[in-house]
């Protein structure tokens, strides 16, 4: 890697670290949805009547009660409204609605999933990463002479030699 | 994110189809597009090294979500591009952008609780239109559709791993 490339890489890496920090600060706007769960836990009165989004695990039904984890711990919410009528304990729900009480959410939109569906998502994603990794290793190599990634003249798994 | 397998397969399909018209898109460049499709999900570093741990170590606010946003992905693409030989750099950056763009396009179609597209353009583009969403990351059908597309494209292309050259 030439000195110029090394300096450029350092500058870009520095910019990326700055973005991590700015994102953590929520500047210029939060890169993620507002930390509703934490706000519900610590200052629910400030969110009364507001639309909030939550993700959590169903702990009880009748009434539907959901445990929501957040950075600082967890909080339980009671869900009311038609979309919350068909959830089951153990499911993971993502929902949004209006906070009508300090621990009560009137649900507008809700999606409930079983644990195995999350396991499927992670497993299939590992397969995706492995596929991309094999494709890259099959077609690219590190050249010590050039100190850079270069296309292989022949793929590891056979096939053409066009790089 | 849609599931990562879907992202990688869609990038393969797009890059392979483009290679039918652009001779400069070699199998190595198709692989680069597949890698580009993975880059936005580097935010899964959160599972290995939680942002709260980084914050405690550095004493600074921190979020890995940046890696799943336009600004963070562009920075990562430039970093990867700098590691590539200069002869291939421009093309590789283009293919990484193609893969990452397809990732963001698929993620913009995700169901979100609040009914609006996630702030994927942060911090460069503030665009979050209302959208009902077509699927969630744990749905199975996107990967099935993507797999069918891959098989169709691979058959049309002649080889799923690499096209045999006349000398092979």
CSV table of C-alpha atoms in Angstrom, one decimal, chain A residues 1-2 4-5 8-10 12-13 15-34 51 53-55 71 92-97 109-114 116-118 120-122 124-129 131-133 135-136 138-140 142 146-152 154-155 157-163, chain B residues 1-5 8-9 23 25-29 31-32 34-35 38 41 44 46-47 51-52 55 60-67 69 71-76 78-86 88-89 92 111-116 118-119 122-123 128 131-133 135-141 143-144 159 161-165 167-168:
chain,number,residue,atom,x,y,z
A,1,UNK,CA,0.0,0.0,0.0
A,2,UNK,CA,1.5,3.3,-1.1
A,4,UNK,CA,-0.8,8.1,-0.4
A,5,UNK,CA,-3.3,5.2,-0.2
A,8,UNK,CA,-6.3,8.2,2.3
A,9,UNK,CA,-7.4,5.1,4.2
A,10,UNK,CA,-6.6,6.8,7.5
A,12,UNK,CA,-11.6,7.8,5.6
A,13,UNK,CA,-11.3,5.5,8.7
A,15,UNK,CA,-14.3,10.0,9.1
A,16,UNK,CA,-16.1,6.7,9.7
A,17,UNK,CA,-15.2,6.8,13.4
A,18,UNK,CA,-16.5,10.4,13.5
A,19,UNK,CA,-19.8,9.1,12.0
A,20,UNK,CA,-20.0,6.4,14.7
A,21,UNK,CA,-19.7,9.1,17.3
A,22,UNK,CA,-22.0,11.6,15.6
A,23,UNK,CA,-24.6,8.8,15.1
A,24,UNK,CA,-24.3,8.0,18.8
A,25,UNK,CA,-24.9,11.6,19.6
A,26,UNK,CA,-27.9,11.7,17.3
A,27,UNK,CA,-26.5,14.4,15.0
A,28,UNK,CA,-27.6,15.7,12.6
A,29,UNK,CA,-30.5,13.3,13.2
A,30,UNK,CA,-30.7,9.9,14.8
A,31,UNK,CA,-29.5,7.3,12.4
A,32,UNK,CA,-32.0,4.9,14.0
A,33,UNK,CA,-35.5,5.1,15.4
A,34,UNK,CA,-35.8,7.1,18.6
A,51,UNK,CA,-46.8,7.7,18.5
A,53,UNK,CA,-42.5,2.2,18.1
A,54,UNK,CA,-41.5,-0.8,20.2
A,55,UNK,CA,-40.0,-4.2,19.8
A,71,UNK,CA,-30.1,-0.2,26.5
A,92,UNK,CA,-41.4,-11.3,19.5
A,93,UNK,CA,-43.5,-8.3,18.4
A,94,UNK,CA,-42.7,-5.1,16.6
A,95,UNK,CA,-45.5,-2.5,17.0
A,96,UNK,CA,-46.3,1.1,16.8
A,97,UNK,CA,-49.2,3.1,18.2
A,109,UNK,CA,-49.5,-1.6,13.5
A,110,UNK,CA,-48.1,-4.9,14.8
A,111,UNK,CA,-46.1,-7.8,13.5
A,112,UNK,CA,-45.6,-10.9,15.7
A,113,UNK,CA,-43.0,-13.6,14.9
A,114,UNK,CA,-42.0,-16.8,16.6
A,116,UNK,CA,-37.7,-19.9,15.1
A,117,UNK,CA,-38.3,-17.2,12.4
A,118,UNK,CA,-35.5,-15.1,13.9
A,120,UNK,CA,-34.0,-18.8,10.4
A,121,UNK,CA,-33.1,-15.1,9.6
A,122,UNK,CA,-29.7,-15.4,11.3
A,124,UNK,CA,-29.8,-17.9,6.3
A,125,UNK,CA,-27.8,-14.7,6.7
A,126,UNK,CA,-24.7,-16.6,7.8
A,127,UNK,CA,-25.2,-18.7,4.6
A,128,UNK,CA,-25.3,-15.4,2.7
A,129,UNK,CA,-22.1,-14.1,4.3
A,131,UNK,CA,-21.5,-17.3,-0.1
A,132,UNK,CA,-20.1,-13.8,-0.6
A,133,UNK,CA,-16.9,-14.8,1.2
A,135,UNK,CA,-17.2,-15.9,-4.1
A,136,UNK,CA,-14.6,-13.2,-3.1
A,138,UNK,CA,-12.6,-17.7,-5.3
A,139,UNK,CA,-11.9,-14.7,-7.5
A,140,UNK,CA,-9.6,-12.4,-5.5
A,142,UNK,CA,-3.8,-10.5,-1.9
A,146,UNK,CA,1.4,-5.0,-5.2
A,147,UNK,CA,0.3,-4.9,-1.6
A,148,UNK,CA,-3.3,-4.8,-2.9
A,149,UNK,CA,-6.2,-7.1,-3.8
A,150,UNK,CA,-5.9,-8.4,-7.3
A,151,UNK,CA,-8.2,-10.8,-9.3
A,152,UNK,CA,-7.0,-14.3,-9.5
A,154,UNK,CA,-7.6,-18.8,-12.2
A,155,UNK,CA,-10.5,-19.1,-9.9
A,157,UNK,CA,-13.0,-23.5,-7.8
A,158,UNK,CA,-12.2,-23.9,-11.5
A,159,UNK,CA,-13.9,-22.1,-14.3
A,160,UNK,CA,-12.5,-19.3,-16.4
A,161,UNK,CA,-9.3,-17.3,-16.0
A,162,UNK,CA,-10.7,-13.9,-16.9
A,163,UNK,CA,-10.4,-12.6,-13.3
B,1,UNK,CA,-32.4,-5.7,6.3
B,2,UNK,CA,-33.9,-8.4,4.2
B,3,UNK,CA,-32.1,-11.6,5.0
B,4,UNK,CA,-28.5,-11.5,3.9
B,5,UNK,CA,-28.7,-14.5,1.6
B,8,UNK,CA,-26.2,-11.6,-1.9
B,9,UNK,CA,-28.2,-13.5,-4.4
B,23,UNK,CA,-17.8,-7.0,-21.0
B,25,UNK,CA,-17.9,-7.1,-15.6
B,26,UNK,CA,-15.9,-10.2,-15.1
B,27,UNK,CA,-16.7,-13.0,-12.6
B,28,UNK,CA,-14.4,-11.2,-10.1
B,29,UNK,CA,-16.5,-8.1,-10.4
B,31,UNK,CA,-18.0,-11.3,-6.7
B,32,UNK,CA,-17.3,-7.7,-5.7
B,34,UNK,CA,-21.9,-9.8,-3.8
B,35,UNK,CA,-19.5,-8.4,-1.2
B,38,UNK,CA,-23.0,-7.6,2.5
B,41,UNK,CA,-25.0,-5.4,7.3
B,44,UNK,CA,-24.2,-6.7,12.9
B,46,UNK,CA,-23.3,-5.0,17.4
B,47,UNK,CA,-23.8,-8.7,18.1
B,51,UNK,CA,-22.0,-0.3,21.1
B,52,UNK,CA,-22.5,0.1,24.8
B,55,UNK,CA,-19.0,3.6,24.7
B,60,UNK,CA,-17.8,8.4,23.6
B,61,UNK,CA,-21.3,7.9,22.3
B,62,UNK,CA,-21.2,5.2,19.6
B,63,UNK,CA,-23.6,3.4,17.3
B,64,UNK,CA,-22.9,0.7,14.7
B,65,UNK,CA,-26.1,1.6,13.0
B,66,UNK,CA,-24.0,4.1,11.0
B,67,UNK,CA,-22.7,1.1,9.0
B,69,UNK,CA,-26.7,4.0,6.6
B,71,UNK,CA,-22.7,7.6,4.9
B,72,UNK,CA,-21.1,4.7,6.7
B,73,UNK,CA,-21.5,2.3,3.7
B,74,UNK,CA,-19.8,4.9,1.4
B,75,UNK,CA,-16.9,5.2,3.8
B,76,UNK,CA,-16.5,1.4,4.0
B,78,UNK,CA,-13.9,3.7,-0.2
B,79,UNK,CA,-11.8,1.7,2.4
B,80,UNK,CA,-12.3,-1.5,0.5
B,81,UNK,CA,-11.6,0.2,-2.8
B,82,UNK,CA,-8.3,1.5,-1.5
B,83,UNK,CA,-7.2,-2.1,-0.7
B,84,UNK,CA,-7.8,-3.0,-4.4
B,85,UNK,CA,-5.1,-2.7,-7.1
B,86,UNK,CA,-5.4,0.6,-8.9
B,88,UNK,CA,-9.4,-2.6,-10.9
B,89,UNK,CA,-10.2,0.1,-8.3
B,92,UNK,CA,-14.6,-2.6,-8.0
B,111,UNK,CA,-42.2,-3.5,6.7
B,112,UNK,CA,-41.5,-1.0,9.5
B,113,UNK,CA,-43.6,-0.6,12.6
B,114,UNK,CA,-44.0,3.2,12.1
B,115,UNK,CA,-45.0,2.8,8.4
B,116,UNK,CA,-42.2,4.8,7.0
B,118,UNK,CA,-36.0,3.6,7.7
B,119,UNK,CA,-33.5,6.6,7.6
B,122,UNK,CA,-28.3,9.2,6.9
B,123,UNK,CA,-26.6,11.7,7.1
B,128,UNK,CA,-38.4,8.7,4.7
B,131,UNK,CA,-44.6,2.9,3.0
B,132,UNK,CA,-46.6,-0.1,4.2
B,133,UNK,CA,-43.8,-2.5,3.6
B,135,UNK,CA,-41.9,-8.2,3.8
B,136,UNK,CA,-39.8,-8.6,6.9
B,137,UNK,CA,-36.3,-10.0,7.2
B,138,UNK,CA,-37.5,-13.3,8.7
B,139,UNK,CA,-39.9,-14.0,5.8
B,140,UNK,CA,-38.9,-17.0,3.7
B,141,UNK,CA,-40.3,-16.1,0.3
B,143,UNK,CA,-34.9,-15.9,-0.5
B,144,UNK,CA,-37.0,-18.4,-2.5
B,159,UNK,CA,-22.2,-21.6,-15.4
B,161,UNK,CA,-19.4,-20.6,-10.6
B,162,UNK,CA,-17.6,-19.3,-13.6
B,163,UNK,CA,-17.9,-19.4,-17.3
B,164,UNK,CA,-15.4,-21.8,-19.0
B,165,UNK,CA,-13.2,-19.9,-21.3
B,167,UNK,CA,-9.0,-22.6,-23.5
B,168,UNK,CA,-10.5,-24.6,-20.6
